[in-house]
Structures are given as structure tokens and as C-alpha cells.
Amino acid sequence: MNPHRSRLAHFVIDVDNLDKGVTFWSAALDATEESLNPESSKVYRRLQLPDTNVRILLQLTSDLKVRKERMHLDLETDNVNAEVHRLEALGASRWSHQQERGHNFWVMQDPWGNEFCILQTEFPDLLTQREPWSSNA
């Protein structure tokens, strides 16, 4: 086997409207859009997260969602209810409240039906490095 390197580059989220996808996910994740070449930007938009080198890649598709995702984002927070309300104001919806194995979390859906979870704090040292959301965010 030839020596080589690899790393996780993107987490891809399907959307049917790239501009709305950028608006929602940028606000939800405090992300910044990165420019792509004009041909790619017809199908993709890339978001840089503030605290990791992994990017979110929004992919334009008209495919209908037909079942549960096999991969999804987990967002941790120090206030589950406040974060759920913040994301609902951005266009997300509650899917399922879960309480299992000592964890209390919400499964949410973005405006395109893609699932993601809102968890209690898992990594407190990393979470404290983030600026708090303003009361009107």
C-alpha cells in the first residue's frame, strides 16, 4: 500500500435551495461561507465552522427524504431548551424528544427534513471556548 494521508473534509447536507441552506446553517452553526468556483457553486456551498477544520458542504438536490439519516450532526449546548428555541426561530422543527442512558436530548429537523440532535454538554472544555449566543440570536 502506498503511503498517503486522509482526513474528514466535509459533512454534506442535502438542501433544495442553496441560499436558504446557507442562511439556516450559517446561523445555526455560526459558520462563514467560503467561496467556490462558479461551476461548483451551482450545486454546492461550503461553510467554515468557527472551531474545526471540518467543513459543512451544502449540496443542491431535489431528491425527497424517504427515511432516517444514517449520519447526522450532534450539537452540544449548556441549555437544551434555549438552543431548541433558537434553532426553531431559524426554521428548524422538533422531531423527537429522547431520554435514554442518562441523556436528555432533542432530535430536530432542518427546513429540509435533515435530522440533527441537540445534546447536553459532552465536552465542557471545548464548549466554554465558544462565545455565548446573544439573546436575540
PDB file of C-alpha atoms in Angstrom, residues 2 8 15 34 40 50 53 56 64 75-76 94-95 98 115 125 131 136-137:
ATOM      1  CA  ASN A   2       1.322   3.455  -0.894  1.00  0.00           C
ATOM      2  CA  LEU A   8     -12.523  14.223   7.138  1.00  0.00           C
ATOM      3  CA  VAL A  15     -30.894  21.020   0.571  1.00  0.00           C
ATOM      4  CA  GLU A  34     -16.330  30.078   1.735  1.00  0.00           C
ATOM      5  CA  SER A  40     -19.262  24.203  -8.244  1.00  0.00           C
ATOM      6  CA  PRO A  50     -15.566  28.592  13.817  1.00  0.00           C
ATOM      7  CA  ASN A  53     -11.215  22.395  10.150  1.00  0.00           C
ATOM      8  CA  ILE A  56     -20.111  21.702   6.037  1.00  0.00           C
ATOM      9  CA  LEU A  64     -37.044  13.524  -1.479  1.00  0.00           C
ATOM     10  CA  LEU A  75     -24.792  19.958  18.576  1.00  0.00           C
ATOM     11  CA  GLU A  76     -23.959  20.252  22.263  1.00  0.00           C
ATOM     12  CA  ARG A  94     -38.652  19.372  16.782  1.00  0.00           C
ATOM     13  CA  TRP A  95     -38.817  15.751  15.713  1.00  0.00           C
ATOM     14  CA  GLN A  98     -35.296  11.446  23.803  1.00  0.00           C
ATOM     15  CA  GLU A 115     -32.086  15.280  11.237  1.00  0.00           C
ATOM     16  CA  ASP A 125     -13.789  22.440  27.983  1.00  0.00           C
ATOM     17  CA  GLU A 131     -18.924  32.734  22.640  1.00  0.00           C
ATOM     18  CA  ASN A 136     -31.710  37.793  20.068  1.00  0.00           C
ATOM     19  CA  ALA A 137     -29.707  35.200  18.064  1.00  0.00           C
TER      20      ALA A 137
END
